[in-house]
PDB file of C-alpha atoms in Angstrom:
ATOM      1  CA  UNK U   1      -8.748 -51.056 -25.874  1.00 50.00           C
ATOM      2  CA  UNK U   2     -12.511 -50.494 -25.625  1.00 53.00           C
ATOM      3  CA  UNK U   3     -14.252 -47.148 -26.436  1.00 51.00           C
ATOM      4  CA  UNK U   4     -14.961 -46.832 -22.726  1.00 52.00           C
ATOM      5  CA  UNK U   5     -11.239 -47.118 -21.928  1.00 53.00           C
ATOM      6  CA  UNK U   6     -10.365 -44.496 -24.545  1.00 54.00           C
ATOM      7  CA  UNK U   7     -12.878 -42.052 -23.076  1.00 57.00           C
ATOM      8  CA  UNK U   8     -11.526 -42.558 -19.579  1.00 66.00           C
ATOM      9  CA  UNK U   9      -8.624 -40.048 -19.440  1.00 70.00           C
ATOM     10  CA  UNK U  10     -10.556 -37.077 -20.972  1.00 72.00           C
ATOM     11  CA  UNK U  11     -13.471 -37.726 -18.637  1.00 75.00           C
ATOM     12  CA  UNK U  12     -11.161 -37.837 -15.609  1.00 76.00           C
ATOM     13  CA  UNK U  13      -9.435 -34.629 -16.680  1.00 78.00           C
ATOM     14  CA  UNK U  14     -12.865 -32.985 -16.999  1.00 70.00           C
ATOM     15  CA  UNK U  15     -13.754 -34.118 -13.470  1.00 73.00           C
ATOM     16  CA  UNK U  16     -10.426 -32.876 -12.088  1.00 76.00           C
ATOM     17  CA  UNK U  17     -10.954 -29.503 -13.758  1.00 73.00           C
ATOM     18  CA  UNK U  18     -14.359 -29.137 -12.115  1.00 70.00           C
ATOM     19  CA  UNK U  19     -12.918 -30.161  -8.750  1.00 77.00           C
ATOM     20  CA  UNK U  20     -10.152 -27.585  -9.063  1.00 75.00           C
ATOM     21  CA  UNK U  21     -12.621 -24.827  -9.931  1.00 74.00           C
ATOM     22  CA  UNK U  22     -14.819 -25.788  -7.006  1.00 74.00           C
ATOM     23  CA  UNK U  23     -11.831 -25.841  -4.660  1.00 76.00           C
ATOM     24  CA  UNK U  24     -10.682 -22.394  -5.792  1.00 75.00           C
ATOM     25  CA  UNK U  25     -14.203 -21.023  -5.374  1.00 76.00           C
ATOM     26  CA  UNK U  26     -14.454 -22.433  -1.853  1.00 79.00           C
ATOM     27  CA  UNK U  27     -11.007 -21.074  -0.947  1.00 77.00           C
ATOM     28  CA  UNK U  28     -11.948 -17.600  -2.126  1.00 76.00           C
ATOM     29  CA  UNK U  29     -15.229 -17.708  -0.214  1.00 78.00           C
ATOM     30  CA  UNK U  30     -13.337 -18.799   2.892  1.00 80.00           C
ATOM     31  CA  UNK U  31     -10.771 -16.013   2.412  1.00 78.00           C
ATOM     32  CA  UNK U  32     -13.547 -13.434   2.050  1.00 76.00           C
ATOM     33  CA  UNK U  33     -15.251 -14.746   5.182  1.00 78.00           C
ATOM     34  CA  UNK U  34     -11.954 -14.521   7.071  1.00 77.00           C
ATOM     35  CA  UNK U  35     -11.490 -10.936   5.849  1.00 73.00           C
ATOM     36  CA  UNK U  36     -14.961 -10.032   7.105  1.00 70.00           C
ATOM     37  CA  UNK U  37     -14.028 -11.507  10.475  1.00 71.00           C
ATOM     38  CA  UNK U  38     -10.979  -9.238  10.684  1.00 67.00           C
ATOM     39  CA  UNK U  39      -8.170 -11.416   9.331  1.00 70.00           C
ATOM     40  CA  UNK U  40      -5.554  -9.802   7.104  1.00 72.00           C
ATOM     41  CA  UNK U  41      -3.474 -11.131   4.240  1.00 72.00           C
ATOM     42  CA  UNK U  42      -0.717 -12.358   6.620  1.00 73.00           C
ATOM     43  CA  UNK U  43      -3.195 -14.552   8.538  1.00 75.00           C
ATOM     44  CA  UNK U  44      -5.042 -15.729   5.419  1.00 79.00           C
ATOM     45  CA  UNK U  45      -1.771 -16.586   3.682  1.00 75.00           C
ATOM     46  CA  UNK U  46      -0.477 -18.520   6.692  1.00 77.00           C
ATOM     47  CA  UNK U  47      -3.710 -20.522   6.867  1.00 79.00           C
ATOM     48  CA  UNK U  48      -3.335 -21.465   3.197  1.00 79.00           C
ATOM     49  CA  UNK U  49       0.346 -22.323   3.400  1.00 76.00           C
ATOM     50  CA  UNK U  50       1.574 -19.292   1.472  1.00 71.00           C
ATOM     51  CA  UNK U  51       3.180 -15.925   2.155  1.00 71.00           C
ATOM     52  CA  UNK U  52       1.245 -12.724   2.650  1.00 68.00           C
ATOM     53  CA  UNK U  53       2.316 -11.575  -0.827  1.00 65.00           C
ATOM     54  CA  UNK U  54       1.199 -14.915  -2.254  1.00 71.00           C
ATOM     55  CA  UNK U  55      -2.241 -14.532  -0.694  1.00 73.00           C
ATOM     56  CA  UNK U  56      -2.577 -11.032  -2.073  1.00 68.00           C
ATOM     57  CA  UNK U  57      -1.629 -12.226  -5.571  1.00 67.00           C
ATOM     58  CA  UNK U  58      -4.070 -15.142  -5.266  1.00 71.00           C
ATOM     59  CA  UNK U  59      -6.978 -12.965  -4.110  1.00 70.00           C
ATOM     60  CA  UNK U  60      -6.213  -9.357  -5.139  1.00 64.00           C
ATOM     61  CA  UNK U  61      -8.405  -6.570  -3.807  1.00 62.00           C
ATOM     62  CA  UNK U  62      -9.891  -8.787  -1.114  1.00 63.00           C
ATOM     63  CA  UNK U  63     -10.442  -5.866   1.229  1.00 57.00           C
ATOM     64  CA  UNK U  64     -11.925  -3.265  -1.085  1.00 47.00           C
ATOM     65  CA  UNK U  65     -14.406  -4.911  -3.434  1.00 39.00           C
ATOM     66  CA  UNK U  66     -17.295  -2.441  -3.491  1.00 33.00           C
ATOM     67  CA  UNK U  67     -19.907  -5.181  -3.895  1.00 36.00           C
ATOM     68  CA  UNK U  68     -18.643  -7.024  -0.835  1.00 35.00           C
ATOM     69  CA  UNK U  69     -17.943  -3.954   1.294  1.00 36.00           C
ATOM     70  CA  UNK U  70     -14.970  -5.667   2.920  1.00 33.00           C
ATOM     71  CA  UNK U  71     -12.323  -3.921   4.958  1.00 35.00           C
ATOM     72  CA  UNK U  72      -9.410  -5.160   6.980  1.00 36.00           C
ATOM     73  CA  UNK U  73     -10.154  -2.384   9.462  1.00 37.00           C
ATOM     74  CA  UNK U  74     -13.923  -2.226  10.059  1.00 33.00           C
ATOM     75  CA  UNK U  75     -13.754   1.156  11.825  1.00 35.00           C
ATOM     76  CA  UNK U  76     -11.983   2.840   8.894  1.00 39.00           C
ATOM     77  CA  UNK U  77     -13.809   5.805   7.406  1.00 41.00           C
ATOM     78  CA  UNK U  78     -14.505   5.219   3.741  1.00 45.00           C
ATOM     79  CA  UNK U  79     -13.375   8.297   1.762  1.00 48.00           C
ATOM     80  CA  UNK U  80     -15.560   9.924  -0.847  1.00 53.00           C
ATOM     81  CA  UNK U  81     -12.688   9.436  -3.299  1.00 64.00           C
ATOM     82  CA  UNK U  82      -9.470   7.440  -3.258  1.00 73.00           C
ATOM     83  CA  UNK U  83      -6.735   9.220  -1.316  1.00 83.00           C
ATOM     84  CA  UNK U  84      -3.749  10.446  -3.321  1.00 88.00           C
ATOM     85  CA  UNK U  85      -0.364   9.504  -1.862  1.00 90.00           C
ATOM     86  CA  UNK U  86       2.999  10.537  -3.282  1.00 93.00           C
ATOM     87  CA  UNK U  87       5.746   8.107  -2.291  1.00 93.00           C
ATOM     88  CA  UNK U  88       9.288   9.383  -2.748  1.00 95.00           C
ATOM     89  CA  UNK U  89      11.338   6.223  -2.356  1.00 93.00           C
ATOM     90  CA  UNK U  90      14.158   4.730  -4.433  1.00 91.00           C
ATOM     91  CA  UNK U  91      14.136   1.276  -2.831  1.00 89.00           C
ATOM     92  CA  UNK U  92      11.885  -0.886  -5.028  1.00 87.00           C
ATOM     93  CA  UNK U  93      11.262  -3.529  -2.346  1.00 86.00           C
ATOM     94  CA  UNK U  94      10.232  -0.940   0.248  1.00 87.00           C
ATOM     95  CA  UNK U  95       8.035   0.819  -2.317  1.00 87.00           C
ATOM     96  CA  UNK U  96       6.172  -2.427  -3.075  1.00 85.00           C
ATOM     97  CA  UNK U  97       5.625  -3.135   0.628  1.00 85.00           C
ATOM     98  CA  UNK U  98       4.373   0.393   1.251  1.00 86.00           C
ATOM     99  CA  UNK U  99       1.959   0.193  -1.674  1.00 84.00           C
ATOM    100  CA  UNK U 100       0.600  -3.158  -0.489  1.00 81.00           C
ATOM    101  CA  UNK U 101       0.228  -1.973   3.106  1.00 83.00           C
ATOM    102  CA  UNK U 102      -1.692   1.110   1.968  1.00 81.00           C
ATOM    103  CA  UNK U 103      -3.929  -0.788  -0.440  1.00 75.00           C
ATOM    104  CA  UNK U 104      -5.087  -3.117   2.313  1.00 73.00           C
ATOM    105  CA  UNK U 105      -6.669  -0.164   4.119  1.00 72.00           C
ATOM    106  CA  UNK U 106      -8.743   0.952   1.142  1.00 68.00           C
ATOM    107  CA  UNK U 107      -8.471   2.602  -2.243  1.00 63.00           C
ATOM    108  CA  UNK U 108      -5.307   4.639  -2.648  1.00 74.00           C
ATOM    109  CA  UNK U 109      -3.986   6.429  -5.728  1.00 83.00           C
ATOM    110  CA  UNK U 110      -0.277   5.967  -5.091  1.00 87.00           C
ATOM    111  CA  UNK U 111       2.377   7.563  -7.278  1.00 90.00           C
ATOM    112  CA  UNK U 112       5.978   6.533  -6.664  1.00 92.00           C
ATOM    113  CA  UNK U 113       9.019   8.526  -7.731  1.00 93.00           C
ATOM    114  CA  UNK U 114      12.634   7.765  -6.915  1.00 92.00           C
ATOM    115  CA  UNK U 115      14.130  11.137  -5.955  1.00 93.00           C
ATOM    116  CA  UNK U 116      13.371  14.732  -5.074  1.00 93.00           C
ATOM    117  CA  UNK U 117      13.786  16.064  -8.600  1.00 94.00           C
ATOM    118  CA  UNK U 118      11.167  13.659  -9.938  1.00 94.00           C
ATOM    119  CA  UNK U 119       8.876  14.503  -7.020  1.00 94.00           C
ATOM    120  CA  UNK U 120       8.970  18.236  -7.768  1.00 94.00           C
ATOM    121  CA  UNK U 121       8.434  17.604 -11.466  1.00 94.00           C
ATOM    122  CA  UNK U 122       5.371  15.554 -10.627  1.00 94.00           C
ATOM    123  CA  UNK U 123       3.971  18.049  -8.110  1.00 94.00           C
ATOM    124  CA  UNK U 124       4.469  21.020 -10.420  1.00 93.00           C
ATOM    125  CA  UNK U 125       3.045  19.404 -13.555  1.00 92.00           C
ATOM    126  CA  UNK U 126      -0.185  21.231 -14.488  1.00 91.00           C
ATOM    127  CA  UNK U 127      -3.267  19.125 -13.891  1.00 88.00           C
ATOM    128  CA  UNK U 128      -1.551  16.746 -11.456  1.00 87.00           C
ATOM    129  CA  UNK U 129      -3.725  15.740  -8.499  1.00 86.00           C
ATOM    130  CA  UNK U 130      -2.523  17.326  -5.276  1.00 90.00           C
ATOM    131  CA  UNK U 131      -1.488  14.497  -2.920  1.00 91.00           C
ATOM    132  CA  UNK U 132      -3.209  14.142   0.435  1.00 89.00           C
ATOM    133  CA  UNK U 133       0.039  12.818   1.893  1.00 91.00           C
ATOM    134  CA  UNK U 134       3.718  12.654   0.942  1.00 93.00           C
ATOM    135  CA  UNK U 135       5.781   9.755   2.305  1.00 93.00           C
ATOM    136  CA  UNK U 136       9.439  10.632   1.953  1.00 93.00           C
ATOM    137  CA  UNK U 137      12.694   8.697   2.263  1.00 93.00           C
ATOM    138  CA  UNK U 138      15.856  10.624   3.129  1.00 92.00           C
ATOM    139  CA  UNK U 139      18.664   8.920   1.213  1.00 90.00           C
ATOM    140  CA  UNK U 140      18.095   9.160  -2.551  1.00 91.00           C
ATOM    141  CA  UNK U 141      20.078  10.155  -5.662  1.00 88.00           C
ATOM    142  CA  UNK U 142      19.986  13.570  -7.347  1.00 89.00           C
ATOM    143  CA  UNK U 143      17.924  15.412  -4.690  1.00 92.00           C
ATOM    144  CA  UNK U 144      17.694  13.665  -1.331  1.00 93.00           C
ATOM    145  CA  UNK U 145      14.776  13.814   1.079  1.00 92.00           C
ATOM    146  CA  UNK U 146      16.361  16.446   3.298  1.00 93.00           C
ATOM    147  CA  UNK U 147      16.675  18.929   0.435  1.00 95.00           C
ATOM    148  CA  UNK U 148      13.254  18.083  -0.971  1.00 95.00           C
ATOM    149  CA  UNK U 149      11.622  18.638   2.416  1.00 95.00           C
ATOM    150  CA  UNK U 150      13.100  22.134   2.620  1.00 95.00           C
ATOM    151  CA  UNK U 151      11.764  22.972  -0.838  1.00 95.00           C
ATOM    152  CA  UNK U 152       8.309  21.609  -0.051  1.00 95.00           C
ATOM    153  CA  UNK U 153       7.955  23.512   3.194  1.00 94.00           C
ATOM    154  CA  UNK U 154       9.035  26.846   1.689  1.00 94.00           C
ATOM    155  CA  UNK U 155       6.768  26.547  -1.364  1.00 93.00           C
ATOM    156  CA  UNK U 156       3.460  28.346  -0.766  1.00 92.00           C
ATOM    157  CA  UNK U 157       1.588  25.940  -3.026  1.00 91.00           C
ATOM    158  CA  UNK U 158       2.981  22.781  -1.433  1.00 93.00           C
ATOM    159  CA  UNK U 159       3.851  23.587   2.172  1.00 91.00           C
ATOM    160  CA  UNK U 160       0.492  22.502   3.643  1.00 92.00           C
ATOM    161  CA  UNK U 161       0.714  18.937   2.290  1.00 92.00           C
ATOM    162  CA  UNK U 162       1.531  16.606   5.220  1.00 92.00           C
ATOM    163  CA  UNK U 163       5.002  15.088   4.834  1.00 93.00           C
ATOM    164  CA  UNK U 164       6.009  11.982   6.766  1.00 93.00           C
ATOM    165  CA  UNK U 165       9.650  10.917   6.741  1.00 93.00           C
ATOM    166  CA  UNK U 166       9.935   7.125   6.507  1.00 92.00           C
ATOM    167  CA  UNK U 167      13.600   6.147   6.563  1.00 91.00           C
ATOM    168  CA  UNK U 168      16.154   3.715   7.922  1.00 90.00           C
ATOM    169  CA  UNK U 169      18.145   6.525   9.530  1.00 90.00           C
ATOM    170  CA  UNK U 170      18.048   6.836  13.313  1.00 91.00           C
ATOM    171  CA  UNK U 171      20.698   9.575  13.395  1.00 93.00           C
ATOM    172  CA  UNK U 172      19.713  12.333  15.862  1.00 94.00           C
ATOM    173  CA  UNK U 173      20.832  14.987  13.352  1.00 94.00           C
ATOM    174  CA  UNK U 174      18.431  13.580  10.743  1.00 94.00           C
ATOM    175  CA  UNK U 175      15.528  13.554  13.191  1.00 95.00           C
ATOM    176  CA  UNK U 176      16.250  17.085  14.398  1.00 95.00           C
ATOM    177  CA  UNK U 177      16.865  18.345  10.863  1.00 95.00           C
ATOM    178  CA  UNK U 178      13.592  16.885   9.608  1.00 94.00           C
ATOM    179  CA  UNK U 179      11.520  18.571  12.303  1.00 95.00           C
ATOM    180  CA  UNK U 180      13.496  21.798  11.885  1.00 95.00           C
ATOM    181  CA  UNK U 181      12.426  21.715   8.240  1.00 94.00           C
ATOM    182  CA  UNK U 182       8.809  21.245   9.377  1.00 94.00           C
ATOM    183  CA  UNK U 183       8.300  17.546   8.636  1.00 93.00           C
ATOM    184  CA  UNK U 184       4.955  16.461  10.048  1.00 92.00           C
ATOM    185  CA  UNK U 185       6.342  13.185  11.414  1.00 91.00           C
ATOM    186  CA  UNK U 186       9.526  11.116  11.434  1.00 94.00           C
ATOM    187  CA  UNK U 187       9.204   7.313  11.393  1.00 90.00           C
ATOM    188  CA  UNK U 188      12.115   4.867  11.316  1.00 90.00           C
ATOM    189  CA  UNK U 189      11.625   1.830   9.063  1.00 89.00           C
ATOM    190  CA  UNK U 190      11.397  -1.318  11.192  1.00 85.00           C
ATOM    191  CA  UNK U 191      13.461  -4.316  10.117  1.00 75.00           C
ATOM    192  CA  UNK U 192      10.630  -6.771  10.796  1.00 79.00           C
ATOM    193  CA  UNK U 193       8.221  -7.080   7.852  1.00 78.00           C
ATOM    194  CA  UNK U 194       5.049  -7.139   9.929  1.00 81.00           C
ATOM    195  CA  UNK U 195       6.171  -4.124  11.980  1.00 84.00           C
ATOM    196  CA  UNK U 196       7.040  -2.296   8.760  1.00 85.00           C
ATOM    197  CA  UNK U 197       3.517  -2.864   7.437  1.00 82.00           C
ATOM    198  CA  UNK U 198       1.986  -1.782  10.732  1.00 85.00           C
ATOM    199  CA  UNK U 199       4.060   1.402  10.711  1.00 88.00           C
ATOM    200  CA  UNK U 200       2.881   2.295   7.201  1.00 88.00           C
ATOM    201  CA  UNK U 201      -0.743   1.565   8.063  1.00 86.00           C
ATOM    202  CA  UNK U 202      -0.476   3.653  11.234  1.00 88.00           C
ATOM    203  CA  UNK U 203       0.773   6.601   9.196  1.00 88.00           C
ATOM    204  CA  UNK U 204      -2.075   6.086   6.757  1.00 86.00           C
ATOM    205  CA  UNK U 205      -4.669   5.763   9.517  1.00 85.00           C
ATOM    206  CA  UNK U 206      -3.654   8.978  11.236  1.00 87.00           C
ATOM    207  CA  UNK U 207      -3.055  11.319   8.316  1.00 82.00           C
ATOM    208  CA  UNK U 208      -5.765  10.061   5.964  1.00 79.00           C
ATOM    209  CA  UNK U 209      -8.460   8.879   8.392  1.00 77.00           C
ATOM    210  CA  UNK U 210      -8.027  10.944  11.555  1.00 81.00           C
ATOM    211  CA  UNK U 211      -6.199  14.223  11.011  1.00 77.00           C
ATOM    212  CA  UNK U 212      -8.002  17.169   9.407  1.00 75.00           C
ATOM    213  CA  UNK U 213      -6.422  18.104   6.079  1.00 69.00           C
ATOM    214  CA  UNK U 214      -6.266  21.581   4.524  1.00 68.00           C
ATOM    215  CA  UNK U 215      -8.305  22.143   1.408  1.00 66.00           C
ATOM    216  CA  UNK U 216      -6.285  22.641  -1.817  1.00 61.00           C
TER     217      UNK U 216
END
């Protein structure tokens, strides 16, 4: 074997490494261009042969890099600070989807707890940031969403925080009970993934971008 033959494999590996880096750089530039044009992670992922979650893991923060000034929703008002959202949800899969759907619309400080007891502990801890929005499931252990809602809306320090019920329940008694306890909105979780994301982003758009919020 000649010296040239021995050097062949390392040289080829070096070339392949450079090609891979160049390919990844071009893919990211293309993804950023698509984001500027209005595409979201679902469309970008489909174009690259991966799921929406896969695209988000591949290019995290694609829509809120400050130096790129990207946004999936060009008309969205950029807040002076990240919005604080308290998610009271015991389903891990739903919690992940909600967090991802919110993050695609801009910076969000999201805190997730799994029941009403933990939510009250968080809200009443001195120094805790007051959430701009509470997204609340109904069916949870220890203290469910129905009981937590009643506590929130009778507490002088917490009652002005907007509370949106996001649940699988379509029972008329649950809907009526939520509004009787002064929930700000009641939204049923769609089964379809894309519709679920759209529902979460619609909640976010209205309460954090459009509706006037009381000062703490």
